[in-house]
PDB file of C-alpha atoms in Angstrom:
ATOM      1  CA  MET A 127       5.589 123.559   9.054  1.00 41.00           C
ATOM      2  CA  LYS A 128       7.201 120.217   9.501  1.00 41.00           C
ATOM      3  CA  LYS A 129       4.733 119.224  12.163  1.00 41.00           C
ATOM      4  CA  LEU A 130       1.779 120.275   9.990  1.00 38.00           C
ATOM      5  CA  PHE A 131       2.970 118.549   6.772  1.00 42.00           C
ATOM      6  CA  VAL A 132       3.676 115.463   8.776  1.00 41.00           C
ATOM      7  CA  LEU A 133       0.212 115.547  10.022  1.00 41.00           C
ATOM      8  CA  MET A 134      -1.001 115.989   6.861  1.00 46.00           C
ATOM      9  CA  MET A 135       0.944 113.261   5.312  1.00 47.00           C
ATOM     10  CA  LEU A 136      -0.467 110.794   8.268  1.00 44.00           C
ATOM     11  CA  ALA A 137      -4.193 111.910   7.426  1.00 42.00           C
ATOM     12  CA  GLY A 138      -3.638 111.090   3.801  1.00 47.00           C
ATOM     13  CA  ALA A 139      -1.979 108.044   4.401  1.00 43.00           C
ATOM     14  CA  MET A 140      -4.754 106.782   6.782  1.00 43.00           C
ATOM     15  CA  SER A 141      -7.473 108.109   4.578  1.00 42.00           C
ATOM     16  CA  PHE A 142      -6.015 106.042   1.253  1.00 39.00           C
ATOM     17  CA  GLY A 143      -5.387 102.775   3.767  1.00 43.00           C
ATOM     18  CA  PHE A 144      -9.352 103.204   4.289  1.00 36.00           C
ATOM     19  CA  THR A 145     -10.199 103.710   0.749  1.00 39.00           C
ATOM     20  CA  GLY A 146      -7.857 100.808  -0.341  1.00 43.00           C
ATOM     21  CA  ASN A 147      -9.522  98.581   2.285  1.00 44.00           C
ATOM     22  CA  ALA A 148     -13.076  99.255   1.243  1.00 41.00           C
ATOM     23  CA  VAL A 149     -11.959  98.893  -2.470  1.00 39.00           C
ATOM     24  CA  ALA A 150     -10.616  95.746  -1.514  1.00 44.00           C
ATOM     25  CA  GLN A 151     -13.915  94.734   0.666  1.00 45.00           C
ATOM     26  CA  GLU A 152     -16.126  95.595  -2.451  1.00 45.00           C
ATOM     27  CA  GLU A 153     -13.999  93.567  -4.828  1.00 48.00           C
ATOM     28  CA  GLU A 154     -14.242  90.594  -2.409  1.00 48.00           C
ATOM     29  CA  THR A 155     -18.134  90.938  -1.916  1.00 46.00           C
ATOM     30  CA  THR A 156     -18.475  91.327  -5.966  1.00 50.00           C
ATOM     31  CA  THR A 157     -16.248  87.997  -6.436  1.00 49.00           C
ATOM     32  CA  GLN A 158     -18.122  86.223  -3.592  1.00 52.00           C
ATOM     33  CA  GLU A 159     -21.614  87.363  -5.417  1.00 48.00           C
ATOM     34  CA  SER A 160     -20.378  86.318  -8.605  1.00 52.00           C
ATOM     35  CA  ASP A 161     -19.172  82.795  -7.639  1.00 51.00           C
ATOM     36  CA  THR A 162     -22.296  82.415  -6.045  1.00 48.00           C
ATOM     37  CA  ALA A 163     -24.443  83.246  -8.987  1.00 49.00           C
ATOM     38  CA  GLN A 164     -22.210  80.724 -11.201  1.00 52.00           C
ATOM     39  CA  ALA A 165     -22.707  78.292  -8.644  1.00 45.00           C
ATOM     40  CA  GLU A 166     -26.412  78.710  -8.608  1.00 48.00           C
ATOM     41  CA  GLU A 167     -26.472  78.349 -12.336  1.00 46.00           C
ATOM     42  CA  SER A 168     -24.457  75.293 -12.429  1.00 45.00           C
ATOM     43  CA  ALA A 169     -26.711  74.016  -9.922  1.00 41.00           C
ATOM     44  CA  ASP A 170     -29.436  74.794 -11.955  1.00 44.00           C
ATOM     45  CA  THR A 171     -27.899  73.452 -15.019  1.00 41.00           C
ATOM     46  CA  VAL A 172     -27.301  70.117 -13.352  1.00 38.00           C
ATOM     47  CA  VAL A 173     -30.725  69.722 -11.958  1.00 38.00           C
ATOM     48  CA  SER A 174     -32.165  70.521 -14.914  1.00 40.00           C
ATOM     49  CA  GLU A 175     -30.138  68.080 -17.307  1.00 42.00           C
ATOM     50  CA  PRO A 176     -31.363  65.136 -16.140  1.00 44.00           C
ATOM     51  CA  ASP A 177     -34.873  66.308 -16.550  1.00 46.00           C
ATOM     52  CA  THR A 178     -34.133  66.989 -20.263  1.00 46.00           C
ATOM     53  CA  LEU A 179     -31.718  64.168 -21.212  1.00 45.00           C
ATOM     54  CA  PRO A 180     -33.840  60.894 -20.623  1.00 49.00           C
ATOM     55  CA  THR A 181     -36.718  62.654 -22.814  1.00 54.00           C
ATOM     56  CA  ALA A 182     -34.364  63.782 -25.543  1.00 49.00           C
ATOM     57  CA  ILE A 183     -32.493  60.175 -25.236  1.00 55.00           C
ATOM     58  CA  ALA A 184     -36.443  58.874 -25.267  1.00 50.00           C
ATOM     59  CA  ALA A 185     -37.172  60.455 -28.171  1.00 51.00           C
ATOM     60  CA  GLU A 186     -33.947  59.640 -30.290  1.00 56.00           C
ATOM     61  CA  GLU A 187     -34.811  55.867 -29.713  1.00 54.00           C
ATOM     62  CA  GLU A 188     -38.175  56.231 -30.873  1.00 54.00           C
ATOM     63  CA  GLU A 189     -36.941  58.186 -33.891  1.00 51.00           C
ATOM     64  CA  GLU A 190     -34.376  55.362 -34.583  1.00 53.00           C
ATOM     65  CA  VAL A 191     -36.833  52.413 -34.238  1.00 47.00           C
ATOM     66  CA  VAL A 192     -39.491  54.372 -36.497  1.00 45.00           C
ATOM     67  CA  GLU A 193     -36.466  54.260 -39.226  1.00 47.00           C
ATOM     68  CA  GLU A 194     -35.629  50.661 -38.645  1.00 51.00           C
ATOM     69  CA  GLU A 195     -39.213  49.502 -39.162  1.00 55.00           C
ATOM     70  CA  GLN A 196     -39.611  51.514 -42.275  1.00 59.00           C
ATOM     71  CA  THR A 197     -36.329  50.851 -43.380  1.00 72.00           C
ATOM     72  CA  PHE A 198     -36.535  47.047 -43.148  1.00 66.00           C
ATOM     73  CA  HIS A 199     -40.034  46.865 -45.525  1.00 68.00           C
ATOM     74  CA  GLN A 200     -38.482  49.402 -47.865  1.00 72.00           C
ATOM     75  CA  VAL A 201     -34.850  47.358 -48.205  1.00 72.00           C
ATOM     76  CA  VAL A 202     -37.016  44.314 -49.061  1.00 66.00           C
ATOM     77  CA  LYS A 203     -38.796  45.697 -51.550  1.00 69.00           C
ATOM     78  CA  GLU A 204     -35.928  47.564 -53.149  1.00 71.00           C
ATOM     79  CA  LYS A 205     -33.576  44.686 -53.326  1.00 70.00           C
ATOM     80  CA  PHE A 206     -36.503  42.516 -54.915  1.00 67.00           C
ATOM     81  CA  ILE A 207     -37.028  45.105 -57.521  1.00 71.00           C
ATOM     82  CA  GLU A 208     -32.960  45.720 -57.929  1.00 69.00           C
ATOM     83  CA  GLY A 209     -32.643  41.667 -58.259  1.00 66.00           C
ATOM     84  CA  GLY A 210     -34.682  41.468 -61.542  1.00 68.00           C
ATOM     85  CA  TRP A 211     -38.291  41.151 -61.357  1.00 71.00           C
ATOM     86  CA  GLU A 212     -38.173  38.414 -63.650  1.00 74.00           C
ATOM     87  CA  PHE A 213     -36.284  35.801 -61.729  1.00 75.00           C
ATOM     88  CA  MET A 214     -37.261  37.065 -58.262  1.00 83.00           C
ATOM     89  CA  SER A 215     -40.883  36.565 -59.172  1.00 86.00           C
ATOM     90  CA  VAL A 216     -40.150  33.163 -60.329  1.00 87.00           C
ATOM     91  CA  VAL A 217     -38.112  32.569 -56.969  1.00 88.00           C
ATOM     92  CA  LEU A 218     -40.910  33.731 -54.972  1.00 89.00           C
ATOM     93  CA  ILE A 219     -43.594  31.594 -56.807  1.00 91.00           C
ATOM     94  CA  CYS A 220     -41.505  28.537 -56.111  1.00 91.00           C
ATOM     95  CA  LEU A 221     -41.416  29.823 -51.878  1.00 92.00           C
ATOM     96  CA  ILE A 222     -45.123  30.206 -52.128  1.00 93.00           C
ATOM     97  CA  LEU A 223     -46.072  26.835 -53.808  1.00 94.00           C
ATOM     98  CA  GLY A 224     -43.562  25.287 -51.730  1.00 94.00           C
ATOM     99  CA  LEU A 225     -44.935  26.601 -48.420  1.00 94.00           C
ATOM    100  CA  ALA A 226     -48.624  25.417 -49.381  1.00 95.00           C
ATOM    101  CA  ILE A 227     -47.808  22.197 -50.186  1.00 95.00           C
ATOM    102  CA  ALA A 228     -45.501  21.778 -47.244  1.00 94.00           C
ATOM    103  CA  ILE A 229     -48.270  23.345 -44.784  1.00 95.00           C
ATOM    104  CA  GLU A 230     -50.772  20.881 -46.282  1.00 94.00           C
ATOM    105  CA  ARG A 231     -48.655  18.135 -45.949  1.00 93.00           C
ATOM    106  CA  ILE A 232     -47.880  18.840 -42.597  1.00 94.00           C
ATOM    107  CA  ILE A 233     -51.663  19.144 -41.499  1.00 94.00           C
ATOM    108  CA  THR A 234     -52.451  15.811 -43.250  1.00 92.00           C
ATOM    109  CA  LEU A 235     -49.613  14.121 -41.402  1.00 92.00           C
ATOM    110  CA  ASN A 236     -50.775  15.275 -38.047  1.00 91.00           C
ATOM    111  CA  LEU A 237     -54.213  14.053 -38.511  1.00 89.00           C
ATOM    112  CA  ALA A 238     -52.964  10.949 -39.635  1.00 87.00           C
ATOM    113  CA  THR A 239     -51.180  10.114 -36.215  1.00 86.00           C
ATOM    114  CA  THR A 240     -53.004   7.468 -34.310  1.00 83.00           C
ATOM    115  CA  ASN A 241     -52.725   6.202 -30.729  1.00 87.00           C
ATOM    116  CA  THR A 242     -51.700   2.826 -31.695  1.00 86.00           C
ATOM    117  CA  ASN A 243     -51.776   1.314 -27.870  1.00 88.00           C
ATOM    118  CA  LYS A 244     -55.197   2.730 -27.662  1.00 89.00           C
ATOM    119  CA  LEU A 245     -56.423   1.348 -31.007  1.00 89.00           C
ATOM    120  CA  LEU A 246     -55.011  -2.328 -30.156  1.00 88.00           C
ATOM    121  CA  ALA A 247     -56.764  -2.375 -27.056  1.00 90.00           C
ATOM    122  CA  ASN A 248     -60.125  -1.455 -28.596  1.00 89.00           C
ATOM    123  CA  VAL A 249     -59.810  -4.014 -31.173  1.00 88.00           C
ATOM    124  CA  GLU A 250     -58.773  -6.856 -28.931  1.00 87.00           C
ATOM    125  CA  GLU A 251     -61.737  -5.825 -26.536  1.00 88.00           C
ATOM    126  CA  ALA A 252     -64.127  -5.621 -29.717  1.00 87.00           C
ATOM    127  CA  LEU A 253     -63.182  -8.984 -30.819  1.00 85.00           C
ATOM    128  CA  ASN A 254     -63.378 -10.958 -27.526  1.00 84.00           C
ATOM    129  CA  GLN A 255     -66.932  -9.384 -27.127  1.00 86.00           C
ATOM    130  CA  GLY A 256     -68.295  -9.072 -30.845  1.00 81.00           C
ATOM    131  CA  GLY A 257     -65.976 -11.029 -32.951  1.00 83.00           C
ATOM    132  CA  VAL A 258     -64.487  -9.530 -36.220  1.00 83.00           C
ATOM    133  CA  GLU A 259     -67.365  -7.672 -37.312  1.00 86.00           C
ATOM    134  CA  ALA A 260     -67.264  -5.614 -34.087  1.00 88.00           C
ATOM    135  CA  ALA A 261     -63.408  -5.044 -34.808  1.00 87.00           C
ATOM    136  CA  LYS A 262     -64.235  -4.102 -38.036  1.00 87.00           C
ATOM    137  CA  GLU A 263     -66.399  -1.336 -36.853  1.00 89.00           C
ATOM    138  CA  VAL A 264     -64.170  -0.049 -34.409  1.00 89.00           C
ATOM    139  CA  THR A 265     -61.445   0.400 -37.086  1.00 89.00           C
ATOM    140  CA  ARG A 266     -63.686   1.955 -39.600  1.00 89.00           C
ATOM    141  CA  ASN A 267     -64.474   4.697 -37.023  1.00 88.00           C
ATOM    142  CA  THR A 268     -61.001   5.692 -36.085  1.00 87.00           C
ATOM    143  CA  ARG A 269     -59.136   8.065 -38.557  1.00 87.00           C
ATOM    144  CA  GLY A 270     -55.742   7.604 -39.968  1.00 87.00           C
ATOM    145  CA  PRO A 271     -53.459   4.984 -42.133  1.00 89.00           C
ATOM    146  CA  VAL A 272     -52.991   2.465 -39.259  1.00 89.00           C
ATOM    147  CA  ALA A 273     -56.916   2.114 -38.630  1.00 89.00           C
ATOM    148  CA  SER A 274     -57.025   1.591 -42.634  1.00 89.00           C
ATOM    149  CA  ILE A 275     -54.455  -1.040 -42.513  1.00 90.00           C
ATOM    150  CA  PHE A 276     -56.512  -2.935 -39.672  1.00 89.00           C
ATOM    151  CA  THR A 277     -59.631  -2.701 -41.503  1.00 89.00           C
ATOM    152  CA  GLN A 278     -57.946  -4.440 -44.893  1.00 88.00           C
ATOM    153  CA  GLY A 279     -56.461  -6.687 -42.381  1.00 87.00           C
ATOM    154  CA  LEU A 280     -59.831  -7.827 -40.649  1.00 87.00           C
ATOM    155  CA  MET A 281     -61.442  -8.204 -44.031  1.00 87.00           C
ATOM    156  CA  ARG A 282     -59.056 -11.151 -44.819  1.00 85.00           C
ATOM    157  CA  MET A 283     -59.946 -12.717 -41.301  1.00 84.00           C
ATOM    158  CA  SER A 284     -61.944 -15.463 -42.750  1.00 80.00           C
ATOM    159  CA  GLU A 285     -59.222 -16.518 -45.058  1.00 82.00           C
ATOM    160  CA  GLY A 286     -56.822 -16.949 -42.697  1.00 81.00           C
ATOM    161  CA  VAL A 287     -53.956 -15.468 -40.719  1.00 81.00           C
ATOM    162  CA  GLU A 288     -51.589 -15.682 -43.458  1.00 84.00           C
ATOM    163  CA  MET A 289     -53.827 -13.687 -45.809  1.00 86.00           C
ATOM    164  CA  VAL A 290     -54.221 -11.181 -42.850  1.00 85.00           C
ATOM    165  CA  GLU A 291     -50.401 -10.583 -42.954  1.00 85.00           C
ATOM    166  CA  LYS A 292     -50.146 -10.303 -46.770  1.00 87.00           C
ATOM    167  CA  SER A 293     -53.106  -7.859 -46.984  1.00 87.00           C
ATOM    168  CA  VAL A 294     -51.618  -5.812 -44.241  1.00 88.00           C
ATOM    169  CA  ILE A 295     -48.091  -5.564 -45.496  1.00 86.00           C
ATOM    170  CA  ALA A 296     -49.752  -4.892 -49.172  1.00 87.00           C
ATOM    171  CA  TYR A 297     -51.972  -1.894 -48.023  1.00 88.00           C
ATOM    172  CA  GLY A 298     -49.153  -0.632 -45.710  1.00 87.00           C
ATOM    173  CA  SER A 299     -47.067   0.216 -48.836  1.00 87.00           C
ATOM    174  CA  VAL A 300     -50.221   1.837 -50.438  1.00 89.00           C
ATOM    175  CA  GLU A 301     -50.797   3.994 -47.287  1.00 89.00           C
ATOM    176  CA  MET A 302     -46.875   4.839 -47.391  1.00 89.00           C
ATOM    177  CA  GLY A 303     -47.449   6.461 -50.901  1.00 88.00           C
ATOM    178  CA  ARG A 304     -50.311   8.211 -49.814  1.00 90.00           C
ATOM    179  CA  LEU A 305     -48.129   9.709 -46.833  1.00 91.00           C
ATOM    180  CA  GLU A 306     -45.541  10.466 -49.062  1.00 90.00           C
ATOM    181  CA  ARG A 307     -47.399  12.224 -51.627  1.00 89.00           C
ATOM    182  CA  GLY A 308     -46.526  15.841 -52.602  1.00 90.00           C
ATOM    183  CA  LEU A 309     -43.069  15.782 -50.875  1.00 93.00           C
ATOM    184  CA  VAL A 310     -41.581  15.520 -54.472  1.00 93.00           C
ATOM    185  CA  TRP A 311     -42.751  18.685 -55.323  1.00 93.00           C
ATOM    186  CA  ILE A 312     -41.253  20.253 -52.296  1.00 94.00           C
ATOM    187  CA  SER A 313     -37.868  18.824 -53.248  1.00 93.00           C
ATOM    188  CA  LEU A 314     -38.465  20.242 -56.823  1.00 94.00           C
ATOM    189  CA  PHE A 315     -38.835  23.387 -55.546  1.00 94.00           C
ATOM    190  CA  ILE A 316     -35.918  23.343 -53.156  1.00 94.00           C
ATOM    191  CA  SER A 317     -33.802  22.224 -56.385  1.00 93.00           C
ATOM    192  CA  LEU A 318     -35.687  24.633 -58.766  1.00 92.00           C
ATOM    193  CA  ALA A 319     -34.966  27.873 -56.665  1.00 90.00           C
ATOM    194  CA  PRO A 320     -31.083  28.333 -56.168  1.00 89.00           C
ATOM    195  CA  MET A 321     -30.733  27.108 -59.979  1.00 90.00           C
ATOM    196  CA  LEU A 322     -33.161  30.122 -61.240  1.00 87.00           C
ATOM    197  CA  GLY A 323     -30.958  32.143 -58.580  1.00 84.00           C
ATOM    198  CA  PHE A 324     -27.914  30.852 -60.490  1.00 84.00           C
ATOM    199  CA  MET A 325     -29.315  31.668 -63.605  1.00 84.00           C
ATOM    200  CA  GLY A 326     -29.879  34.971 -62.442  1.00 79.00           C
ATOM    201  CA  THR A 327     -26.159  35.392 -61.591  1.00 79.00           C
ATOM    202  CA  VAL A 328     -24.855  34.180 -65.029  1.00 81.00           C
ATOM    203  CA  ILE A 329     -27.454  36.560 -66.707  1.00 79.00           C
ATOM    204  CA  GLY A 330     -26.405  39.812 -64.350  1.00 76.00           C
ATOM    205  CA  MET A 331     -22.572  39.043 -65.063  1.00 79.00           C
ATOM    206  CA  ILE A 332     -23.211  38.749 -68.750  1.00 78.00           C
ATOM    207  CA  GLY A 333     -25.196  42.216 -68.656  1.00 74.00           C
ATOM    208  CA  ALA A 334     -21.682  43.563 -66.787  1.00 73.00           C
ATOM    209  CA  PHE A 335     -19.745  42.209 -69.754  1.00 76.00           C
ATOM    210  CA  ASP A 336     -21.966  43.778 -72.196  1.00 77.00           C
ATOM    211  CA  ALA A 337     -21.908  47.138 -70.519  1.00 73.00           C
ATOM    212  CA  ILE A 338     -18.040  47.067 -70.184  1.00 75.00           C
ATOM    213  CA  GLU A 339     -17.840  46.388 -73.890  1.00 74.00           C
ATOM    214  CA  ALA A 340     -20.455  49.024 -74.930  1.00 76.00           C
ATOM    215  CA  ALA A 341     -18.589  51.602 -72.791  1.00 72.00           C
ATOM    216  CA  GLY A 342     -15.232  50.759 -74.078  1.00 71.00           C
ATOM    217  CA  ASP A 343     -13.975  51.044 -70.253  1.00 67.00           C
ATOM    218  CA  ILE A 344     -14.026  48.991 -67.463  1.00 69.00           C
ATOM    219  CA  SER A 345     -15.875  51.459 -64.798  1.00 68.00           C
ATOM    220  CA  PRO A 346     -16.642  50.316 -61.325  1.00 71.00           C
ATOM    221  CA  SER A 347     -20.194  51.586 -61.719  1.00 69.00           C
ATOM    222  CA  LEU A 348     -21.062  49.305 -64.524  1.00 65.00           C
ATOM    223  CA  VAL A 349     -19.323  46.210 -63.479  1.00 69.00           C
ATOM    224  CA  ALA A 350     -21.080  46.620 -59.875  1.00 69.00           C
ATOM    225  CA  GLY A 351     -24.466  47.045 -61.067  1.00 66.00           C
ATOM    226  CA  GLY A 352     -24.475  43.529 -62.951  1.00 67.00           C
ATOM    227  CA  ILE A 353     -22.617  42.039 -59.766  1.00 74.00           C
ATOM    228  CA  LYS A 354     -25.596  43.342 -57.349  1.00 74.00           C
ATOM    229  CA  VAL A 355     -28.037  41.657 -59.533  1.00 73.00           C
ATOM    230  CA  ALA A 356     -26.347  38.352 -59.815  1.00 74.00           C
ATOM    231  CA  LEU A 357     -25.609  38.262 -55.811  1.00 81.00           C
ATOM    232  CA  LEU A 358     -29.288  39.715 -55.074  1.00 82.00           C
ATOM    233  CA  THR A 359     -30.778  36.484 -57.149  1.00 83.00           C
ATOM    234  CA  THR A 360     -28.417  33.953 -55.523  1.00 85.00           C
ATOM    235  CA  VAL A 361     -29.566  35.110 -52.233  1.00 87.00           C
ATOM    236  CA  GLY A 362     -33.069  34.972 -53.071  1.00 87.00           C
ATOM    237  CA  GLY A 363     -32.811  31.508 -54.546  1.00 88.00           C
ATOM    238  CA  LEU A 364     -30.705  30.338 -51.560  1.00 91.00           C
ATOM    239  CA  ILE A 365     -32.798  31.867 -48.845  1.00 91.00           C
ATOM    240  CA  VAL A 366     -35.904  30.031 -50.417  1.00 93.00           C
ATOM    241  CA  ALA A 367     -34.241  26.537 -50.728  1.00 94.00           C
ATOM    242  CA  VAL A 368     -33.333  26.784 -47.068  1.00 95.00           C
ATOM    243  CA  ILE A 369     -36.939  27.733 -45.951  1.00 95.00           C
ATOM    244  CA  LEU A 370     -38.358  24.796 -47.876  1.00 95.00           C
ATOM    245  CA  GLN A 371     -35.656  22.583 -46.554  1.00 95.00           C
ATOM    246  CA  LEU A 372     -36.715  22.724 -43.045  1.00 96.00           C
ATOM    247  CA  PHE A 373     -40.149  21.857 -44.099  1.00 95.00           C
ATOM    248  CA  TYR A 374     -39.156  19.040 -46.260  1.00 96.00           C
ATOM    249  CA  ASN A 375     -37.071  17.402 -43.382  1.00 96.00           C
ATOM    250  CA  TYR A 376     -40.063  17.757 -41.115  1.00 95.00           C
ATOM    251  CA  CYS A 377     -42.430  16.249 -43.325  1.00 94.00           C
ATOM    252  CA  VAL A 378     -40.108  13.317 -44.258  1.00 94.00           C
ATOM    253  CA  SER A 379     -39.416  12.732 -40.117  1.00 94.00           C
ATOM    254  CA  LYS A 380     -43.196  12.636 -39.674  1.00 93.00           C
ATOM    255  CA  VAL A 381     -43.678  10.114 -42.301  1.00 93.00           C
ATOM    256  CA  ASP A 382     -41.025   7.675 -40.844  1.00 92.00           C
ATOM    257  CA  SER A 383     -42.502   7.985 -37.865  1.00 91.00           C
ATOM    258  CA  LEU A 384     -46.020   6.982 -39.237  1.00 92.00           C
ATOM    259  CA  VAL A 385     -44.200   4.210 -40.878  1.00 91.00           C
ATOM    260  CA  ASN A 386     -42.780   2.664 -38.166  1.00 91.00           C
ATOM    261  CA  GLN A 387     -46.276   3.019 -36.160  1.00 89.00           C
ATOM    262  CA  MET A 388     -47.780   1.054 -39.037  1.00 89.00           C
ATOM    263  CA  GLU A 389     -45.194  -1.728 -39.039  1.00 88.00           C
ATOM    264  CA  ASP A 390     -45.241  -2.065 -35.182  1.00 89.00           C
ATOM    265  CA  ALA A 391     -49.067  -1.859 -34.928  1.00 89.00           C
ATOM    266  CA  SER A 392     -49.307  -4.562 -37.681  1.00 88.00           C
ATOM    267  CA  ILE A 393     -47.254  -6.797 -36.066  1.00 88.00           C
ATOM    268  CA  ALA A 394     -49.110  -6.700 -33.004  1.00 89.00           C
ATOM    269  CA  LEU A 395     -52.635  -7.093 -34.737  1.00 88.00           C
ATOM    270  CA  VAL A 396     -51.512  -9.978 -36.482  1.00 87.00           C
ATOM    271  CA  ASP A 397     -50.513 -11.364 -32.742  1.00 87.00           C
ATOM    272  CA  ILE A 398     -53.636 -10.397 -31.478  1.00 86.00           C
ATOM    273  CA  LEU A 399     -55.821 -12.318 -34.267  1.00 85.00           C
ATOM    274  CA  VAL A 400     -53.610 -15.409 -33.670  1.00 84.00           C
ATOM    275  CA  LYS A 401     -54.530 -15.413 -30.038  1.00 83.00           C
ATOM    276  CA  HIS A 402     -57.727 -14.872 -30.819  1.00 76.00           C
ATOM    277  CA  ASN A 403     -58.188 -18.074 -32.932  1.00 76.00           C
ATOM    278  CA  LEU A 404     -56.302 -19.897 -30.412  1.00 74.00           C
ATOM    279  CA  SER A 405     -58.901 -19.065 -27.700  1.00 71.00           C
ATOM    280  CA  LYS A 406     -61.782 -20.263 -30.059  1.00 64.00           C
TER     281      LYS A 406
END
């Protein structure tokens, strides 16, 4: 009986060991399969994310760009209205008129620019070949204030070189006045735009204090409204003044350049005429 009992225990132990090993092997197999599945899913996720990520980023950037473009125009319109259309409209009119005059002056001054060296050479050649009348024909067919001054000087050639010099100086002042025409209006708008902005500032502050007096209490919303209007009108006036100031300085520098050309060319013309008289 003891041997039979021992044999039964050994058989049970061996069968339990095989069963445990089988269960352990099944658990290990299941664990490996689950790890493999997770690795494959993570790999799929890693592979799929780079495909979807640039598309999502691009879509977000496009939406942001569209929003920024729409917001810019809306903000300009809203700020113009919030600043008070009464003063903002006057400031805008100053900008439009000032730009119109500045553009007209820039075009006129650029057209008035003349190649003085070439003109002097042509006048000298015409004097040597055809006399004063040929030289006057050259200057009349040339555009610009320098040619006009030359024409006036050559018309006084019969009265002597001294009269030519006086005529050139006198007519040079006339041409300089024509070149500077319209600049005073640009200067006016440069001064007027900030003053209108400051006037809107004062009126906005008065409106804020009137609202405080009517409410009987200092509320941030009441004060902020008037201050906002004041700041917007001031900014509008300053922006207009800055833009027009740039155009004004360009026009002034162009006029100075043309005046220097006229003076140098006039001196050269007198020298050419003196040389021509001595060569007769």
